[in-house]
PDB file of C-alpha atoms in Angstrom:
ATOM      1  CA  UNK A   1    -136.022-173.805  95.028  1.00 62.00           C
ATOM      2  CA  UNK A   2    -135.620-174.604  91.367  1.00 68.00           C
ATOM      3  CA  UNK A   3    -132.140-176.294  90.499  1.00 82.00           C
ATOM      4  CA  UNK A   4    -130.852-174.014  86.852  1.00 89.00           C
ATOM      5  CA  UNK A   5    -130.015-176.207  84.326  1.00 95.00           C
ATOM      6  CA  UNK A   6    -126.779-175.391  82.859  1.00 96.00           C
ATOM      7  CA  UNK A   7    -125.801-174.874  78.729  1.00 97.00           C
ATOM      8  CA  UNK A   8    -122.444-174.977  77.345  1.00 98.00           C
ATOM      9  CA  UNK A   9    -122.217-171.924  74.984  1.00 98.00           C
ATOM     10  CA  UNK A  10    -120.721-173.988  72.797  1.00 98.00           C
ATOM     11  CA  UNK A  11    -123.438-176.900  72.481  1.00 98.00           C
ATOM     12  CA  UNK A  12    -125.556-173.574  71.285  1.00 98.00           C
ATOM     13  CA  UNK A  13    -122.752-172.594  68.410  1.00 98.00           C
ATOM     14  CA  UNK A  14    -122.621-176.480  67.339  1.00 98.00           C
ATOM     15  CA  UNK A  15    -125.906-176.389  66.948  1.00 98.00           C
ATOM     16  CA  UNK A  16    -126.627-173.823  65.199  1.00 98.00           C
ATOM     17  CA  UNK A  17    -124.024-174.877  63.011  1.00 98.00           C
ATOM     18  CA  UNK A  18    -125.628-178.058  62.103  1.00 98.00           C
ATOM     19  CA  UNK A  19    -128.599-176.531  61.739  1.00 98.00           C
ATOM     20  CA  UNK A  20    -128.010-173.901  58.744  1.00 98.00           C
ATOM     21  CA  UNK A  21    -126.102-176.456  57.031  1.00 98.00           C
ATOM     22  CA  UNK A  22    -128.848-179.152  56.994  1.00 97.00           C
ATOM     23  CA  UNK A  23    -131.377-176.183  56.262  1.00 98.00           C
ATOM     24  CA  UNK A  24    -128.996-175.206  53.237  1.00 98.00           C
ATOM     25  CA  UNK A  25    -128.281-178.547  51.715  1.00 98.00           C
ATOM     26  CA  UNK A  26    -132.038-179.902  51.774  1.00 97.00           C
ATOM     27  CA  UNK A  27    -135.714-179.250  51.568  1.00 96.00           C
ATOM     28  CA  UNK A  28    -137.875-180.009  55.074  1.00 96.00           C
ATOM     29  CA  UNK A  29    -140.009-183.145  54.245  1.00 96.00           C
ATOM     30  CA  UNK A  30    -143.301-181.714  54.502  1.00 97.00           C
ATOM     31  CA  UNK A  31    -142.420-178.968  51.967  1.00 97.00           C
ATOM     32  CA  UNK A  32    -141.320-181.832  49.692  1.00 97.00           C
ATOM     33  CA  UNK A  33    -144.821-183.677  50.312  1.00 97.00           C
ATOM     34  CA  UNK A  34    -146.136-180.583  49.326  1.00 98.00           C
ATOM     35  CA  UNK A  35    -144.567-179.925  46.250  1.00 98.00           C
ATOM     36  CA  UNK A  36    -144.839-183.884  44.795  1.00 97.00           C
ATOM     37  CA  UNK A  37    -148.361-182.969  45.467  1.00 97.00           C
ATOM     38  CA  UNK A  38    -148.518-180.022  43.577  1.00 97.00           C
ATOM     39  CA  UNK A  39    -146.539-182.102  40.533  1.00 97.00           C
ATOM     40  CA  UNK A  40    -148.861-184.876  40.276  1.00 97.00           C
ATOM     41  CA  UNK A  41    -152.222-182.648  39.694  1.00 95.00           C
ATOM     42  CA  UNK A  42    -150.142-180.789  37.463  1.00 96.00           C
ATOM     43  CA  UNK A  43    -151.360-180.488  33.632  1.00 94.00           C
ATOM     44  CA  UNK A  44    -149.302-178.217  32.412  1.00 96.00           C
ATOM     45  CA  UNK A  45    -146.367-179.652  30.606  1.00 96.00           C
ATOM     46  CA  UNK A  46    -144.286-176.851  31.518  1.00 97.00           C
ATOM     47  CA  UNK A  47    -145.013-176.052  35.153  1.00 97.00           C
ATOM     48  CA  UNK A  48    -144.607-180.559  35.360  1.00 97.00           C
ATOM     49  CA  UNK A  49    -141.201-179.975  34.041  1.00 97.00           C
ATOM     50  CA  UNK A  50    -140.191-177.395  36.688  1.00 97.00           C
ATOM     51  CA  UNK A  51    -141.526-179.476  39.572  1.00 97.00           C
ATOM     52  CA  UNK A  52    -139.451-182.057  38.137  1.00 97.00           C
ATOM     53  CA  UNK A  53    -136.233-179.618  38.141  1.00 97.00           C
ATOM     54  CA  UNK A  54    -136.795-178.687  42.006  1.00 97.00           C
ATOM     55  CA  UNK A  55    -137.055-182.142  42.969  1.00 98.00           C
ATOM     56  CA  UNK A  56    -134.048-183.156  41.368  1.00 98.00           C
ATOM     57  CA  UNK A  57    -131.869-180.126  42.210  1.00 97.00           C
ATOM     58  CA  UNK A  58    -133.161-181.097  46.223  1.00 97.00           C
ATOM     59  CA  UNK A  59    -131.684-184.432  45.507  1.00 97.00           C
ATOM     60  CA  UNK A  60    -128.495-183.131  44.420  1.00 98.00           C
ATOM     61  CA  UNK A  61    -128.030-180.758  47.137  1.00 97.00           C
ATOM     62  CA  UNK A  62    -129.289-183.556  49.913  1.00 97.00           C
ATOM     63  CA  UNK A  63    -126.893-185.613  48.700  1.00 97.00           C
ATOM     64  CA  UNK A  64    -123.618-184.100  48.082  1.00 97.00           C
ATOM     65  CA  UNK A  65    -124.066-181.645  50.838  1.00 97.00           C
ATOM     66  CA  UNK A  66    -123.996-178.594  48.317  1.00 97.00           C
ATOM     67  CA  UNK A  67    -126.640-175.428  48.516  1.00 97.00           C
ATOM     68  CA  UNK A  68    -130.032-175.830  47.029  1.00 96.00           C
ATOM     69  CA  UNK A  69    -129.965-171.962  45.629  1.00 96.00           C
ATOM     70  CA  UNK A  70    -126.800-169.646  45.292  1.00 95.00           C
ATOM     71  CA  UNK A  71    -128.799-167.081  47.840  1.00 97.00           C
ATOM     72  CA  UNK A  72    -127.836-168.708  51.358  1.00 97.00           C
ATOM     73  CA  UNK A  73    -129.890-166.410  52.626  1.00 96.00           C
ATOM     74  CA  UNK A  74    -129.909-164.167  56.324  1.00 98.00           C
ATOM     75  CA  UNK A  75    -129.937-166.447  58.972  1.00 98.00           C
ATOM     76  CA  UNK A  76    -132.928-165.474  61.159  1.00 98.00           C
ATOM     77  CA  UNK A  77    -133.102-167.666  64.484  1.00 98.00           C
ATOM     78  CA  UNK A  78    -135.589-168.433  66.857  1.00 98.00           C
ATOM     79  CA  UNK A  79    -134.963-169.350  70.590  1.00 98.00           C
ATOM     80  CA  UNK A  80    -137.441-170.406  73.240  1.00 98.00           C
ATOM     81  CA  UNK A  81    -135.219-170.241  76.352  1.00 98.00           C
ATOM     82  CA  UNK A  82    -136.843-171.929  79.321  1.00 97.00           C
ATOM     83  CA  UNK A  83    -136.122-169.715  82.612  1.00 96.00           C
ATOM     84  CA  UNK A  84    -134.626-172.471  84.109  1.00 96.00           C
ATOM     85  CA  UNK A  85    -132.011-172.816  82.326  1.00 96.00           C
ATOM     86  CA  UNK A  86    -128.790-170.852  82.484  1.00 96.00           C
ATOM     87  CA  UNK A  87    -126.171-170.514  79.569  1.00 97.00           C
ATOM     88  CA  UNK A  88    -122.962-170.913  80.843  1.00 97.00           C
ATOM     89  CA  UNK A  89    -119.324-170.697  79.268  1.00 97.00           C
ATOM     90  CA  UNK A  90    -119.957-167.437  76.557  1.00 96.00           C
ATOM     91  CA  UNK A  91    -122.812-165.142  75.593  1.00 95.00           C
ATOM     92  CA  UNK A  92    -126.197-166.394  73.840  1.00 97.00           C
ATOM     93  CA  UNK A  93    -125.746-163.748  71.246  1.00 98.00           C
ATOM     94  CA  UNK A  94    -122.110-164.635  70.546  1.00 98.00           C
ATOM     95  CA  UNK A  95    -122.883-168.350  70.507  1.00 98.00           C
ATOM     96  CA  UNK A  96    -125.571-167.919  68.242  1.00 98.00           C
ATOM     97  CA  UNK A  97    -123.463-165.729  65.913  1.00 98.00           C
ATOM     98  CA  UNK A  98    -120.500-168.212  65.948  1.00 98.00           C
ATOM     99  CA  UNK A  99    -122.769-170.685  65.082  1.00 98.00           C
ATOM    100  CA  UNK A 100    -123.400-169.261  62.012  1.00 98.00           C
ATOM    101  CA  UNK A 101    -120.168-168.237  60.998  1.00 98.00           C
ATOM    102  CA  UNK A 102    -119.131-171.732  61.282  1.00 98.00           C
ATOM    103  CA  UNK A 103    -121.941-172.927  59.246  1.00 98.00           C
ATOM    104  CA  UNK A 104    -120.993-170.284  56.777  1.00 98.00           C
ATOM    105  CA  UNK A 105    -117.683-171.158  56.694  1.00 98.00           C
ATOM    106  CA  UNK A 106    -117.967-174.658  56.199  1.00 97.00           C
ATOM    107  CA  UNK A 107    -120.535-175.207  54.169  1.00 96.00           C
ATOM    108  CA  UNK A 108    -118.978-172.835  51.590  1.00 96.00           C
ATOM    109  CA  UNK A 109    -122.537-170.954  51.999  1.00 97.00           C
ATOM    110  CA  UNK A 110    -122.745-167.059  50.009  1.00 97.00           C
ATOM    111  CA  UNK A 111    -121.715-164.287  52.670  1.00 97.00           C
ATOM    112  CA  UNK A 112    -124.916-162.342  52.341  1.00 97.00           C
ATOM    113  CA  UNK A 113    -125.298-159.808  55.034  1.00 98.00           C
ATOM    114  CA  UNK A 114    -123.911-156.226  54.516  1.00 98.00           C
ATOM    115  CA  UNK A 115    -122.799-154.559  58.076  1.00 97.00           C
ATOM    116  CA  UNK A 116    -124.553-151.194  56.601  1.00 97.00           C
ATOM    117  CA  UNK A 117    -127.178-150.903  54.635  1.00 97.00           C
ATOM    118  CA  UNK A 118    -126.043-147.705  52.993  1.00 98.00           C
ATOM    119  CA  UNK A 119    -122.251-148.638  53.090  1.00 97.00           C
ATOM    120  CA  UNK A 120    -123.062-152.139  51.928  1.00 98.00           C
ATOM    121  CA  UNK A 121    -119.215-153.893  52.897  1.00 98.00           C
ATOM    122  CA  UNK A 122    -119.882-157.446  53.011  1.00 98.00           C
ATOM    123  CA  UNK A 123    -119.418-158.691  56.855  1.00 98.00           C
ATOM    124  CA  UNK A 124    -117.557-161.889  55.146  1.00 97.00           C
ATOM    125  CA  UNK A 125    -119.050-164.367  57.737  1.00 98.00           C
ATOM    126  CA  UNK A 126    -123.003-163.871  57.501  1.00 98.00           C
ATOM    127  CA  UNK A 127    -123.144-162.357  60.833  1.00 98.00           C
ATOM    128  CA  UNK A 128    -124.738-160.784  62.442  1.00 98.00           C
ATOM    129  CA  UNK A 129    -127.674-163.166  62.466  1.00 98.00           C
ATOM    130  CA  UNK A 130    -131.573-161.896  63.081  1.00 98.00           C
ATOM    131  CA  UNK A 131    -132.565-163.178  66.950  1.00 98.00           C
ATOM    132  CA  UNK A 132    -136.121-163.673  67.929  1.00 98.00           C
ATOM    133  CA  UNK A 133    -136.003-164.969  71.928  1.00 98.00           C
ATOM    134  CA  UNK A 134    -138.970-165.685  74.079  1.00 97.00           C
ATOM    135  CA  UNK A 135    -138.416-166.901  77.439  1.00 97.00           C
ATOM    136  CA  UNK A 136    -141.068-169.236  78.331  1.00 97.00           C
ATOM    137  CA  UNK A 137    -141.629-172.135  81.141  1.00 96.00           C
ATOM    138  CA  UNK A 138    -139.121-175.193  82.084  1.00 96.00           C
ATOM    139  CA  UNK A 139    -135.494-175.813  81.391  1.00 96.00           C
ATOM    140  CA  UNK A 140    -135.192-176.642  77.602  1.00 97.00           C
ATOM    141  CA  UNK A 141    -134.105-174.742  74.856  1.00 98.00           C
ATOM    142  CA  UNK A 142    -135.601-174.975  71.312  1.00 98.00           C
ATOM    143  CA  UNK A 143    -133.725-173.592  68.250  1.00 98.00           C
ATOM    144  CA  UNK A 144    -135.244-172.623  65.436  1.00 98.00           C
ATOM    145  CA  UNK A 145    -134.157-171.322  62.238  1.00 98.00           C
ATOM    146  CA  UNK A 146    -134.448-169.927  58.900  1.00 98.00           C
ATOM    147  CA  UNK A 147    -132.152-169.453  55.988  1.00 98.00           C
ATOM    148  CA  UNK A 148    -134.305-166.832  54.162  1.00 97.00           C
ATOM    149  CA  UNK A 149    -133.613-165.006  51.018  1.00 96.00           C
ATOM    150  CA  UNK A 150    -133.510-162.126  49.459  1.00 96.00           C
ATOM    151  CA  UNK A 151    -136.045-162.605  46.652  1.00 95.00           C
ATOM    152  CA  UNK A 152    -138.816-164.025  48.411  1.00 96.00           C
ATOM    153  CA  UNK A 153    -138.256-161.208  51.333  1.00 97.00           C
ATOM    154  CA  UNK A 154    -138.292-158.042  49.333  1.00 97.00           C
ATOM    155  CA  UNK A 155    -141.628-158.968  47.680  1.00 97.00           C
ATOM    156  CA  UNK A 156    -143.087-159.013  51.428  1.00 97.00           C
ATOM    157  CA  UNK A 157    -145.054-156.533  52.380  1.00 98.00           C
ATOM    158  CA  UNK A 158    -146.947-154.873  55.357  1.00 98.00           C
ATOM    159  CA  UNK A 159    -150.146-152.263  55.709  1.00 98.00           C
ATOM    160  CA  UNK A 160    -151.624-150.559  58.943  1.00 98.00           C
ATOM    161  CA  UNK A 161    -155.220-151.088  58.219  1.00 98.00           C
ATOM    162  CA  UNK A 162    -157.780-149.670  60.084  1.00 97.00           C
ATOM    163  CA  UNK A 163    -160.408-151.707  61.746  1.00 96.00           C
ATOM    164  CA  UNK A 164    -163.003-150.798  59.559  1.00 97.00           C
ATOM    165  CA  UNK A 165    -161.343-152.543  57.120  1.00 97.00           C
ATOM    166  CA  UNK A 166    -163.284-156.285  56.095  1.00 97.00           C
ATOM    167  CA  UNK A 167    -161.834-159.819  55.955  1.00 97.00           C
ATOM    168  CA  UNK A 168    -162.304-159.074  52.062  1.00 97.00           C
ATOM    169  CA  UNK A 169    -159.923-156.305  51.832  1.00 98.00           C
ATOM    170  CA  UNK A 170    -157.344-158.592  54.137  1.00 98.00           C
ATOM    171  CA  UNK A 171    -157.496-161.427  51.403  1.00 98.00           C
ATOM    172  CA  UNK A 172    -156.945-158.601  48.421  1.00 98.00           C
ATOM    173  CA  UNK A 173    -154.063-157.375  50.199  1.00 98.00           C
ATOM    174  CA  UNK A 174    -152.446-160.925  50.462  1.00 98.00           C
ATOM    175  CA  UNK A 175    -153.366-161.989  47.597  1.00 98.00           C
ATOM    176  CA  UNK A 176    -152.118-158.934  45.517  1.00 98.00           C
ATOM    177  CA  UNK A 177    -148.691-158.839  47.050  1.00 98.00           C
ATOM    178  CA  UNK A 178    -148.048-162.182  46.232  1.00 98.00           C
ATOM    179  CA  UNK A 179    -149.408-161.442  42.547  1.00 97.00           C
ATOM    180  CA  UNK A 180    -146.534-157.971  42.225  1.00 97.00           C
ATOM    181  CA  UNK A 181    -144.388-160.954  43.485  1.00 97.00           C
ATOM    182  CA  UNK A 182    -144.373-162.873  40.256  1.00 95.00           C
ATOM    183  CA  UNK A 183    -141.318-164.941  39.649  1.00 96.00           C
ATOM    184  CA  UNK A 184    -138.858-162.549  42.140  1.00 96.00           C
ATOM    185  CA  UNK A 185    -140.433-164.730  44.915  1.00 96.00           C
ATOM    186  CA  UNK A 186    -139.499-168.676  43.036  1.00 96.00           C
ATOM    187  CA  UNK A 187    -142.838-169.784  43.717  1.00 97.00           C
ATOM    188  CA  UNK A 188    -144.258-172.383  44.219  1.00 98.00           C
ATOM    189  CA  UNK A 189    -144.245-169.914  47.527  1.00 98.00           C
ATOM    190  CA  UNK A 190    -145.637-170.092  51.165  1.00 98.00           C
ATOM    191  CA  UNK A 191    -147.211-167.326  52.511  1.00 98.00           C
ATOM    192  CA  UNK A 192    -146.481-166.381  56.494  1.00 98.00           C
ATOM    193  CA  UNK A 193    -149.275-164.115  57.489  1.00 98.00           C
ATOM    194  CA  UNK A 194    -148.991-161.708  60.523  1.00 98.00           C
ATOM    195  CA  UNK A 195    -152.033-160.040  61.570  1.00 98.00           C
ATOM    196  CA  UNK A 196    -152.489-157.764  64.604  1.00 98.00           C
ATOM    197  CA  UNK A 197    -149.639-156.424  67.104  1.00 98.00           C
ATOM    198  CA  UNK A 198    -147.950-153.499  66.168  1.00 98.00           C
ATOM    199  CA  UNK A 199    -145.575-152.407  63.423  1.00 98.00           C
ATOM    200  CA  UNK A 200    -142.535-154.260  65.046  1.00 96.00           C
ATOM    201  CA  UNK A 201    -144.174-157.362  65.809  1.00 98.00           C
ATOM    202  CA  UNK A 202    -146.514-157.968  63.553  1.00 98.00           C
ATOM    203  CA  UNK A 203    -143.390-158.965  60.518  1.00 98.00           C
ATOM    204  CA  UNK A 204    -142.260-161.258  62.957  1.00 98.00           C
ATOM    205  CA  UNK A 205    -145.425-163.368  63.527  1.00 98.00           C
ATOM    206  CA  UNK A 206    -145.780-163.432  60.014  1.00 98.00           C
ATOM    207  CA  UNK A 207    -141.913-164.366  59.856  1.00 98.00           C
ATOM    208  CA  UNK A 208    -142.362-167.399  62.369  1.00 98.00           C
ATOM    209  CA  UNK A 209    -145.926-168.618  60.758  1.00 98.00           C
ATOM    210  CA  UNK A 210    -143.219-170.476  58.203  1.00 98.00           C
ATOM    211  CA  UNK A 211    -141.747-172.583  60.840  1.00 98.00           C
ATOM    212  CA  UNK A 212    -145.138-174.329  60.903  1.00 98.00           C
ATOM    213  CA  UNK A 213    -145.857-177.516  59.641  1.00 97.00           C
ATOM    214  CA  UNK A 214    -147.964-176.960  56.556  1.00 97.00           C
ATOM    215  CA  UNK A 215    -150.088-179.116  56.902  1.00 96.00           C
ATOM    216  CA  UNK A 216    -150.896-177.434  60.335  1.00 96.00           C
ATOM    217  CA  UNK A 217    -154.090-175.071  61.278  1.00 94.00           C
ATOM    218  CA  UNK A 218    -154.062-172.283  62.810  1.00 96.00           C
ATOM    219  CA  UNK A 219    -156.451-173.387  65.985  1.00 95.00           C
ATOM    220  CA  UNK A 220    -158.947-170.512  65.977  1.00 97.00           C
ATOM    221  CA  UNK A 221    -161.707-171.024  63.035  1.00 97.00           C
ATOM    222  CA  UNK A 222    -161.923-167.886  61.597  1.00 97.00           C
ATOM    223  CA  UNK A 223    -157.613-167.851  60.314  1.00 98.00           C
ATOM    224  CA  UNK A 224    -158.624-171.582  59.011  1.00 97.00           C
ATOM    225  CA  UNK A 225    -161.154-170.745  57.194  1.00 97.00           C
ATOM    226  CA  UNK A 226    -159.036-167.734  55.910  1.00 98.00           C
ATOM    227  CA  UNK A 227    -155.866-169.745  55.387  1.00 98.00           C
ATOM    228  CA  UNK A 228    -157.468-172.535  53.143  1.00 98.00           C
ATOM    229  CA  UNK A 229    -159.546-169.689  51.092  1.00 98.00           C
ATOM    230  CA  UNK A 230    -156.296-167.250  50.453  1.00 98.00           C
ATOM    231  CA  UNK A 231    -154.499-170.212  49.230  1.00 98.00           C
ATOM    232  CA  UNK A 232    -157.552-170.681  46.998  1.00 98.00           C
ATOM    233  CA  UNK A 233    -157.535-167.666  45.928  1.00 98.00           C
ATOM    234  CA  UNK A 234    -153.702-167.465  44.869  1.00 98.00           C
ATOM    235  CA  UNK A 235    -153.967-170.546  42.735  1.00 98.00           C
ATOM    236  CA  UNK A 236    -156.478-169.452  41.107  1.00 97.00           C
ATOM    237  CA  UNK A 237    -154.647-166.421  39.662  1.00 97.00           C
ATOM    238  CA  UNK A 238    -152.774-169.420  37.418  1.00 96.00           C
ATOM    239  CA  UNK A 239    -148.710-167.791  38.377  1.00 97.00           C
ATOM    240  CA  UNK A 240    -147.823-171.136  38.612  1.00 97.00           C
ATOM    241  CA  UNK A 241    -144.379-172.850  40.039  1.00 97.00           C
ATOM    242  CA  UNK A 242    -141.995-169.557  38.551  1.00 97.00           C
ATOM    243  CA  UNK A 243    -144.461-167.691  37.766  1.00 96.00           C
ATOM    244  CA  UNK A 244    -144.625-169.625  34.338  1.00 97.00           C
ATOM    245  CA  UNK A 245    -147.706-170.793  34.369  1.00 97.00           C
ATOM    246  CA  UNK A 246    -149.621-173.751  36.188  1.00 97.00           C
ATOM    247  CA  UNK A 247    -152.367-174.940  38.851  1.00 96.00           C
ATOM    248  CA  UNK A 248    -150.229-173.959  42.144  1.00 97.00           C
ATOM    249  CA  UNK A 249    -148.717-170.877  43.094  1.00 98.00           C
ATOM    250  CA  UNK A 250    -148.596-171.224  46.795  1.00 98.00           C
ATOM    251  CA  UNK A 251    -148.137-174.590  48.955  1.00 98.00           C
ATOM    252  CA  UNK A 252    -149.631-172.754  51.684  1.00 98.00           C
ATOM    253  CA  UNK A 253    -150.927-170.043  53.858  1.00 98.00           C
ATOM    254  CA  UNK A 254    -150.126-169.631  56.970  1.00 98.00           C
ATOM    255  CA  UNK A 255    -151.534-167.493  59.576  1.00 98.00           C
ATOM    256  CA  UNK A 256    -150.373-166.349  62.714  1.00 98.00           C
ATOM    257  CA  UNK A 257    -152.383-163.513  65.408  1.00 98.00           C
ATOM    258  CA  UNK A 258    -151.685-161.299  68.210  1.00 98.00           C
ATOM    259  CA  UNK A 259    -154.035-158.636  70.199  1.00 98.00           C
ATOM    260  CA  UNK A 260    -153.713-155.249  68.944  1.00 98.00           C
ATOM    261  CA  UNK A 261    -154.857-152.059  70.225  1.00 98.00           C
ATOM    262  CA  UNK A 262    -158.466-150.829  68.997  1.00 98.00           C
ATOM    263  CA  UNK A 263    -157.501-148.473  66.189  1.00 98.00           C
ATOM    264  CA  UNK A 264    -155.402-150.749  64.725  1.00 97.00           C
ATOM    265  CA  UNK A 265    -155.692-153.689  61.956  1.00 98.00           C
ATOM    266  CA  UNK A 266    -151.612-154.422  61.286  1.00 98.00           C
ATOM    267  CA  UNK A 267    -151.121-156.957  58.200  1.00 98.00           C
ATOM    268  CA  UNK A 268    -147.520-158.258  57.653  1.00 98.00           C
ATOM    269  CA  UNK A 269    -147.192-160.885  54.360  1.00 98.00           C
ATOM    270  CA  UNK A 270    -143.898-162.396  54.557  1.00 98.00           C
ATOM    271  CA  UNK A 271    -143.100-164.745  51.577  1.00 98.00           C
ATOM    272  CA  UNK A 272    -141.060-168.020  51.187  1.00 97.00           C
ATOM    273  CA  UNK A 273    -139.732-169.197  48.268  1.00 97.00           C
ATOM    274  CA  UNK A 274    -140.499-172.955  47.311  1.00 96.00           C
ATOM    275  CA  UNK A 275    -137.020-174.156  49.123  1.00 95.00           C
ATOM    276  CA  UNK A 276    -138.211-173.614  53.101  1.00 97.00           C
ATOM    277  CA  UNK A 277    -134.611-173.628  54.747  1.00 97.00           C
ATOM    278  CA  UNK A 278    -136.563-174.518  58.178  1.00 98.00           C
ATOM    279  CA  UNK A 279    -134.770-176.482  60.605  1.00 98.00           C
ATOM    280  CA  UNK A 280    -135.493-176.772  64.694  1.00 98.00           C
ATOM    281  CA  UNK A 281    -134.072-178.908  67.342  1.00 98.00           C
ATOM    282  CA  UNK A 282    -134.564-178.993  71.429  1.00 98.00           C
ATOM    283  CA  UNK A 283    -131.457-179.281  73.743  1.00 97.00           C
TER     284      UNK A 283
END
């Protein structure tokens, strides 16, 4: 018989806690490879010079623990809960939401989230957050989460293609929305792909595509192959970092698939903003 492993409630809230304010205050460390990169083949004068400002407003914000954009953004969280592990002392959903209203709290972070989207009254904590849970194998539990914005998220976009439809009409797609984008999305951007699923799921694969490294692959050949020639294509449109201008639009593409049912092709483009607010930890 397998012995449950037990979680405090409360080591979930703390967590998450620590998590949206590190997210909020700093830029993950391969984004900033990413866009030193993208500064460095820069010839553009202009699009040098905004690098420049990104990289020095991270700074600021890493070090005196201040946001790195006024928009704080939902806070959309990701938990792989191993089924051997029970969570003891309070609710997951409750911790979770604690968690951010602490972080929220503390960090003197914008109160984003409306509790009706008609209504619009501000909730006044950033609650309630977006969950995502999986339940998969062993007794760990890995956090994940996002601080995502509203610019970059209202320029996503998704399409039910049919299967007829070609890898070329895919890479349009993509490449067009982040085009309408412009400068709503801050670019330099990254671009989460979703393809296949269904309506419901297919935003959220393209949702947790950003929590990847971006340097990573997707393993199967075909979504490599596609990743490194959408990102291609975007820079060569010549948007630039805020749409101003310059050699790179996007610091990456990444793709992310599930099976779908025959008679249906879904596409989800879900775009980041330059400032990733990505953190994860394991407990």
């Amino acid at each position: 018989m397998t012995t449950m492993r037990k979680i405090q409630a409360e080591i979930i809230t703390e967590a998450i806690k620590n998590l949206l304010l590190d997210a909020n205050f700093s830029i993950p460390r391969d984004v900033l490879k990413k866009i030193k990169i993208a500064r460095n083949k820069e010839k553009n004068p202009r699009a040098k010079m905004i690098f420049e400002q990104i990289l020095k407003n991270e700074n600021i914000a890493r070090l005196e623990k201040i946001p790195l954009c006024q928009d704080t953004g939902t806070a959309v969280v990701f938990l792989e809960v191993g089924q051997d592990i029970q969570i003891v002392g309070g609710n997951l959903t409750d911790a979770v939401n604690e968690g951010v209203r602490r972080a929220y709290k503390k960090g003197y972070l914008r109160n984003s989230i409306v509790a009706d989207p008609l209504e619009r009254k501000n909730t006044g904590d950033n609650t309630p957050a977006v969950i995502h849970t999986e339940i998969v194998q062993g007794s760990k539990l890995k956090i994940s989460v996002l601080a995502k914005g509203g610019g970059a998220e209202n320029m996503s976009a998704l399409k039910m293609f049919a299967p007829s439809a070609t890898i070329k009409d895919i890479k349009n797609f993509i490449v067009e929305t982040v085009i309408s984008a412009g400068a709503n999305a801050c670019p330099p951007v990254v671009v989460g792909v979703g393809l296949g699923g269904t309506f419901d799921t297919v935003g959220v694969l393209a949702k947790k595509s950003l929590l990847r490294e971006l340097d990573s692959k997707n393993p199967k050949k075909i979504c490599q192959k596609l990743e490194k020639e959408i990102l291609a294509d975007i820079n060569k449109t010549g948007l630039g970092p805020m749409a101003l201008g310059g050699r790179t639009t996007a610091l990456a593409v990444l793709i992310e698939t599930a099976p779908t049912h025959i008679t249906s092709l879904p596409v989800a483009v879900n775009i980041q903003c330059h400032a990733l607010r990505k953190k994860s930890v394991v407990l």
